[in-house]
């Protein structure tokens, strides 16, 4: 058996390049969820923010605008292509330090008022150690505010195209429980426990439900699903162009007729405090 690739390798390969190329589209699709994260973070002018797994920069840029000009934003990610995209985007407000590093172990200054993340924390290889490291990056009383996916079955934007693809492809082997992946924190109570174990206090999860518009029509929606996110991984394995076209056709057919194509998305907004 080949060694499984690390998250750093994963996000620096084809996946990171795709996210970088799709940055504008992804940010548009996730905009309602991003708004829920930023509102939940309640950022104030002058605050010092850490963005964990900042990717192509959307939440760091929004945090800079909300805290500026007197705050700071530290935006960390392991993905070079995504950070390159982030650095190239126009910024305003608080200064942003873009750092290529592993948030699980990087020695952050213990000064941040808020640590936030949009869909970054589910990819830690050592979640408890990683959250403890993020806690140490906060000042006493500092707050953690992160957005992560609930279960696959609650996220129609993934399971509708996925179910369609699985009519032409075999079901992949399940990933090992507790390993990195988009649905790693589907169990909100387990996430609350984990944050407590990492030294946070007052951990809680609140559901965020919002449809996301994944394409102007069925064709665009199928293309979106095939390019980024959990389905893209399934399709990447297909070498036979005819089989790939059948998978795309099955996805197009499964999309609702409404334009733009909207499907449900279900997240947890997890919050916790550094007890000091
Ligand atoms: C699903 S993407 C989300 C990116 C961005 N927050 C967004 O919403 O567009 C997950 C991000 O987490 C980053 N990541 C994964 N493990 C990481 C780690 N240990 N330290 C820092 N970043 C990490 C990946 O490189 C990737 O950019």
Coordinates of C-alpha atoms and ligand atoms in Angstrom, one line a residue:
X1 CA 0.0 0.0 0.0
X2 CA 1.4 3.5 -0.9
X3 CA 1.7 5.9 2.0
X4 CA -1.3 8.2 2.2
X5 CA -0.4 11.8 1.2
X6 CA -0.2 14.5 3.8
X7 CA -2.5 17.4 3.9
X8 CA 0.4 19.7 2.9
X9 CA 1.0 17.6 -0.2
X10 CA -2.7 17.4 -0.9
X11 CA -3.3 21.2 -0.8
X12 CA -0.1 21.9 -2.7
X13 CA -1.0 19.6 -5.6
X14 CA -3.8 19.7 -8.1
X15 CA -6.4 20.4 -5.4
X16 CA -4.7 23.7 -4.3
X17 CA -4.3 24.8 -8.0
X18 CA -8.0 24.2 -8.6
X19 CA -9.1 26.1 -5.5
X20 CA -6.8 29.0 -6.6
X21 CA -8.3 29.0 -10.1
X22 CA -11.8 28.8 -8.8
X23 CA -11.4 31.4 -6.0
X24 CA -13.9 34.0 -7.2
X25 CA -16.6 31.3 -8.0
X26 CA -16.0 29.5 -4.6
X27 CA -16.3 32.8 -2.7
X28 CA -19.5 33.6 -4.5
X29 CA -21.0 30.1 -3.7
X30 CA -20.0 30.3 -0.1
X31 CA -20.9 34.0 0.4
X32 CA -24.0 33.3 2.7
X33 CA -22.0 31.0 4.9
X34 CA -19.1 33.4 5.0
X35 CA -21.5 36.1 6.2
X36 CA -22.6 33.9 9.0
X37 CA -19.0 33.2 10.1
X38 CA -18.1 36.9 10.0
X39 CA -21.3 37.9 11.9
X40 CA -20.6 35.2 14.5
X41 CA -17.0 36.5 14.9
X42 CA -18.4 40.0 15.8
X43 CA -15.1 41.6 14.8
X44 CA -14.4 45.1 16.1
X45 CA -12.0 47.8 14.9
X46 CA -8.5 47.3 16.2
X47 CA -8.8 43.5 16.9
X48 CA -6.0 41.1 16.1
X49 CA -7.3 38.2 14.0
X50 CA -5.8 34.8 13.1
X51 CA -7.3 33.1 10.0
X52 CA -6.6 29.3 10.1
X53 CA -6.4 27.6 6.7
X54 CA -7.1 31.0 5.0
X55 CA -6.8 29.5 1.5
X56 CA -7.2 32.1 -1.2
X57 CA -7.8 34.8 1.4
X58 CA -11.5 35.7 1.4
X59 CA -12.1 35.6 5.2
X60 CA -8.7 37.3 6.0
X61 CA -9.5 40.1 3.6
X62 CA -13.0 40.6 5.1
X63 CA -11.5 40.5 8.6
X64 CA -8.9 43.1 7.6
X65 CA -11.7 45.4 6.3
X66 CA -13.7 45.0 9.5
X67 CA -10.9 45.5 12.0
X68 CA -9.0 48.2 10.0
X69 CA -7.0 50.2 10.1
X70 CA -5.8 49.6 13.6
X71 CA -6.0 45.8 13.8
X72 CA -3.9 43.0 12.4
X73 CA -4.7 39.8 10.5
X74 CA -2.4 36.8 10.5
X75 CA -3.5 34.4 7.8
X76 CA -1.9 31.0 7.8
X77 CA -2.1 28.1 5.3
X78 CA 0.0 25.2 4.1
X79 CA -1.0 25.7 0.4
X80 CA 1.4 27.8 -1.6
X81 CA -0.8 28.1 -4.7
X82 CA -3.7 29.3 -2.6
X83 CA -1.6 31.8 -0.6
X84 CA -0.2 33.1 -3.9
X85 CA -3.7 33.8 -5.1
X86 CA -4.5 35.4 -1.7
X87 CA -1.5 37.7 -1.8
X88 CA -2.4 38.9 -5.3
X89 CA -5.9 40.1 -4.2
X90 CA -6.6 43.8 -3.4
X91 CA -6.5 44.4 0.3
X92 CA -7.6 47.2 2.6
X93 CA -8.0 47.9 6.3
X94 CA -5.7 46.2 8.8
X95 CA -2.4 44.8 7.5
X96 CA -2.4 41.1 6.7
X97 CA 0.6 38.8 7.3
X98 CA 0.2 35.8 4.9
X99 CA 2.1 32.9 6.5
X100 CA 2.9 29.6 4.8
X101 CA 2.9 27.3 7.8
X102 CA 1.2 24.4 9.5
X103 CA -1.4 25.8 12.0
X104 CA -1.1 22.7 14.1
X105 CA 2.4 23.5 15.2
X106 CA 3.3 27.0 14.2
X107 CA 4.5 29.1 17.2
X108 CA 2.0 32.0 16.8
X109 CA 2.4 35.0 19.1
X110 CA -0.2 34.5 22.0
X111 CA -1.8 37.8 21.2
X112 CA -4.9 37.3 19.0
X113 CA -8.3 38.4 20.0
X114 CA -10.1 36.1 17.5
X115 CA -9.1 32.9 15.7
X116 CA -11.5 32.2 12.9
X117 CA -11.7 29.7 10.0
X118 CA -13.9 29.0 7.1
X119 CA -13.7 25.2 6.4
X120 CA -10.0 25.0 7.4
X121 CA -10.0 23.2 10.8
X122 CA -11.4 19.8 9.5
X123 CA -8.1 19.1 7.8
X124 CA -5.9 18.9 10.8
X125 CA -4.1 15.5 11.1
X126 CA -3.9 15.9 15.0
X127 CA -7.0 17.8 15.9
X128 CA -6.6 18.0 19.7
X129 CA -3.0 19.2 19.4
X130 CA -3.9 21.6 16.7
X131 CA -6.7 23.2 18.6
X132 CA -4.5 23.5 21.6
X133 CA -2.0 25.3 19.5
X134 CA -4.7 27.7 18.1
X135 CA -5.8 28.3 21.8
X136 CA -2.2 29.3 22.7
X137 CA -2.4 31.9 19.8
X138 CA -5.2 33.7 21.6
X139 CA -4.9 36.1 24.4
X140 CA -6.8 35.1 27.6
X141 CA -10.5 35.7 26.9
X142 CA -9.8 35.5 23.1
X143 CA -12.4 33.7 21.0
X144 CA -12.5 30.9 18.5
X145 CA -15.1 31.1 15.8
X146 CA -15.0 28.4 13.1
X147 CA -17.3 27.1 10.4
X148 CA -17.3 23.4 9.4
X149 CA -19.6 21.1 7.6
X150 CA -22.3 19.0 9.2
X151 CA -23.0 15.5 7.9
X152 CA -22.9 14.6 4.2
X153 CA -26.6 13.6 4.3
X154 CA -27.5 17.2 5.4
X155 CA -25.4 18.8 2.6
X156 CA -27.4 18.4 -0.6
X157 CA -24.9 20.5 -2.5
X158 CA -22.5 17.5 -2.1
X159 CA -24.8 14.5 -1.7
X160 CA -27.0 15.2 -4.8
X161 CA -24.1 15.2 -7.3
X162 CA -22.4 12.5 -5.3
X163 CA -25.4 10.1 -5.4
X164 CA -25.6 10.8 -9.1
X165 CA -21.9 9.9 -9.7
X166 CA -22.3 6.7 -7.7
X167 CA -24.9 5.5 -10.2
X168 CA -22.0 5.1 -12.6
X169 CA -19.0 4.6 -10.3
X170 CA -18.5 2.2 -7.4
X171 CA -18.8 3.6 -3.9
X172 CA -15.3 4.6 -2.7
X173 CA -13.9 3.0 0.5
X174 CA -14.9 5.0 3.6
X175 CA -12.1 7.2 4.9
X176 CA -10.8 6.3 8.3
X177 CA -12.9 7.7 11.2
X178 CA -11.3 10.8 12.9
X179 CA -9.0 11.5 9.9
X180 CA -8.9 14.8 8.0
X181 CA -11.7 15.5 5.7
X182 CA -14.6 17.9 5.0
X183 CA -17.1 16.0 7.3
X184 CA -14.7 15.4 10.1
X185 CA -16.8 17.5 12.6
X186 CA -20.2 16.4 11.4
X187 CA -20.8 15.3 15.1
X188 CA -21.1 18.7 16.8
X189 CA -21.1 17.3 20.3
X190 CA -17.8 15.5 19.6
X191 CA -16.4 18.8 18.4
X192 CA -17.5 20.5 21.6
X193 CA -15.8 17.8 23.6
X194 CA -12.6 18.1 21.6
X195 CA -12.4 21.9 22.1
X196 CA -12.8 21.3 25.8
X197 CA -9.9 18.8 25.7
X198 CA -7.8 21.4 23.8
X199 CA -8.3 23.7 26.7
X200 CA -11.1 26.0 25.6
X201 CA -14.0 26.9 27.7
X202 CA -17.7 27.6 26.8
X203 CA -17.5 25.6 23.6
X204 CA -20.7 25.4 21.6
X205 CA -22.0 24.7 18.2
X206 CA -24.9 26.4 16.4
X207 CA -26.4 25.2 13.1
X208 CA -26.1 27.3 10.0
X209 CA -28.4 26.3 7.2
X210 CA -28.4 28.1 3.9
X211 CA -28.9 27.0 0.3
X212 CA -25.9 27.7 -1.9
X213 CA -26.1 28.6 -5.6
X214 CA -23.6 26.2 -7.2
X215 CA -24.2 27.1 -10.9
X216 CA -26.2 29.3 -13.2
X217 CA -27.8 26.1 -14.7
X218 CA -27.4 22.3 -14.4
X219 CA -24.4 22.2 -16.7
X220 CA -22.5 24.8 -14.6
X221 CA -23.5 23.2 -11.4
X222 CA -22.2 19.8 -12.5
X223 CA -19.0 21.4 -13.6
X224 CA -18.6 23.1 -10.2
X225 CA -19.2 19.8 -8.4
X226 CA -16.7 18.1 -10.7
X227 CA -14.0 20.7 -10.1
X228 CA -13.8 21.4 -6.4
X229 CA -15.0 19.7 -3.3
X230 CA -15.6 16.1 -2.4
X231 CA -16.9 14.9 -5.8
X232 CA -13.9 16.2 -7.6
X233 CA -11.8 13.6 -5.8
X234 CA -14.1 10.8 -7.1
X235 CA -13.9 12.1 -10.7
X236 CA -10.1 12.6 -10.5
X237 CA -9.6 8.9 -10.4
X238 CA -11.5 8.3 -13.7
X239 CA -9.2 7.8 -16.7
X240 CA -11.8 6.7 -19.2
X241 CA -13.3 9.8 -20.9
X242 CA -16.5 8.1 -21.7
X243 CA -17.1 7.1 -18.1
X244 CA -16.2 10.6 -17.0
X245 CA -18.8 12.0 -19.4
X246 CA -21.4 9.5 -18.1
X247 CA -20.7 10.7 -14.5
X248 CA -21.0 14.4 -15.6
X249 CA -24.3 13.6 -17.4
X250 CA -25.7 11.8 -14.3
X251 CA -24.8 14.9 -12.2
X252 CA -26.5 17.3 -14.8
X253 CA -29.6 15.2 -14.7
X254 CA -29.8 15.1 -10.9
X255 CA -29.6 18.9 -10.5
X256 CA -32.9 20.7 -9.7
X257 CA -34.4 22.6 -12.7
X258 CA -34.4 25.9 -10.9
X259 CA -31.9 28.6 -12.2
X260 CA -29.5 29.3 -10.6
X261 CA -29.2 25.8 -9.2
X262 CA -29.5 26.0 -5.4
X263 CA -28.9 23.2 -3.0
X264 CA -28.9 23.0 0.8
X265 CA -25.7 23.5 2.8
X266 CA -25.5 22.7 6.5
X267 CA -22.7 23.9 8.8
X268 CA -21.8 24.2 12.4
X269 CA -20.6 27.6 13.7
X270 CA -18.4 26.4 16.5
X271 CA -17.4 28.9 19.2
X272 CA -15.2 28.7 22.3
X273 CA -13.1 31.0 24.5
X274 CA -9.5 30.9 25.8
X275 CA -10.1 30.7 29.5
X276 CA -6.9 32.6 30.4
Ligands
LIG1 C1 -11.5 23.7 2.3 S1 -10.1 24.7 2.2 C2 -10.7 26.2 2.8 C3 -9.9 27.4 2.5 C4 -10.4 28.8 2.9 N1 -10.5 28.9 4.3 C5 -11.8 29.0 2.2 O1 -12.8 28.9 2.9 O2 -11.8 29.2 1.0 C6 -9.1 24.1 3.6 C7 -7.8 24.9 3.7 O3 -7.1 24.5 4.9 C8 -5.7 24.5 4.6 N2 -5.1 23.6 5.6 C9 -5.2 22.3 5.8 N3 -4.5 21.8 6.8 C10 -3.8 22.9 7.3 C11 -2.9 23.1 8.4 N4 -2.5 22.1 9.1 N5 -2.4 24.3 8.6 C12 -2.8 25.4 7.8 N6 -3.7 25.3 6.8 C13 -4.2 24.0 6.5 C14 -5.7 24.0 3.2 O4 -4.4 24.3 2.6 C15 -6.8 24.7 2.6 O5 -6.4 26.0 2.1

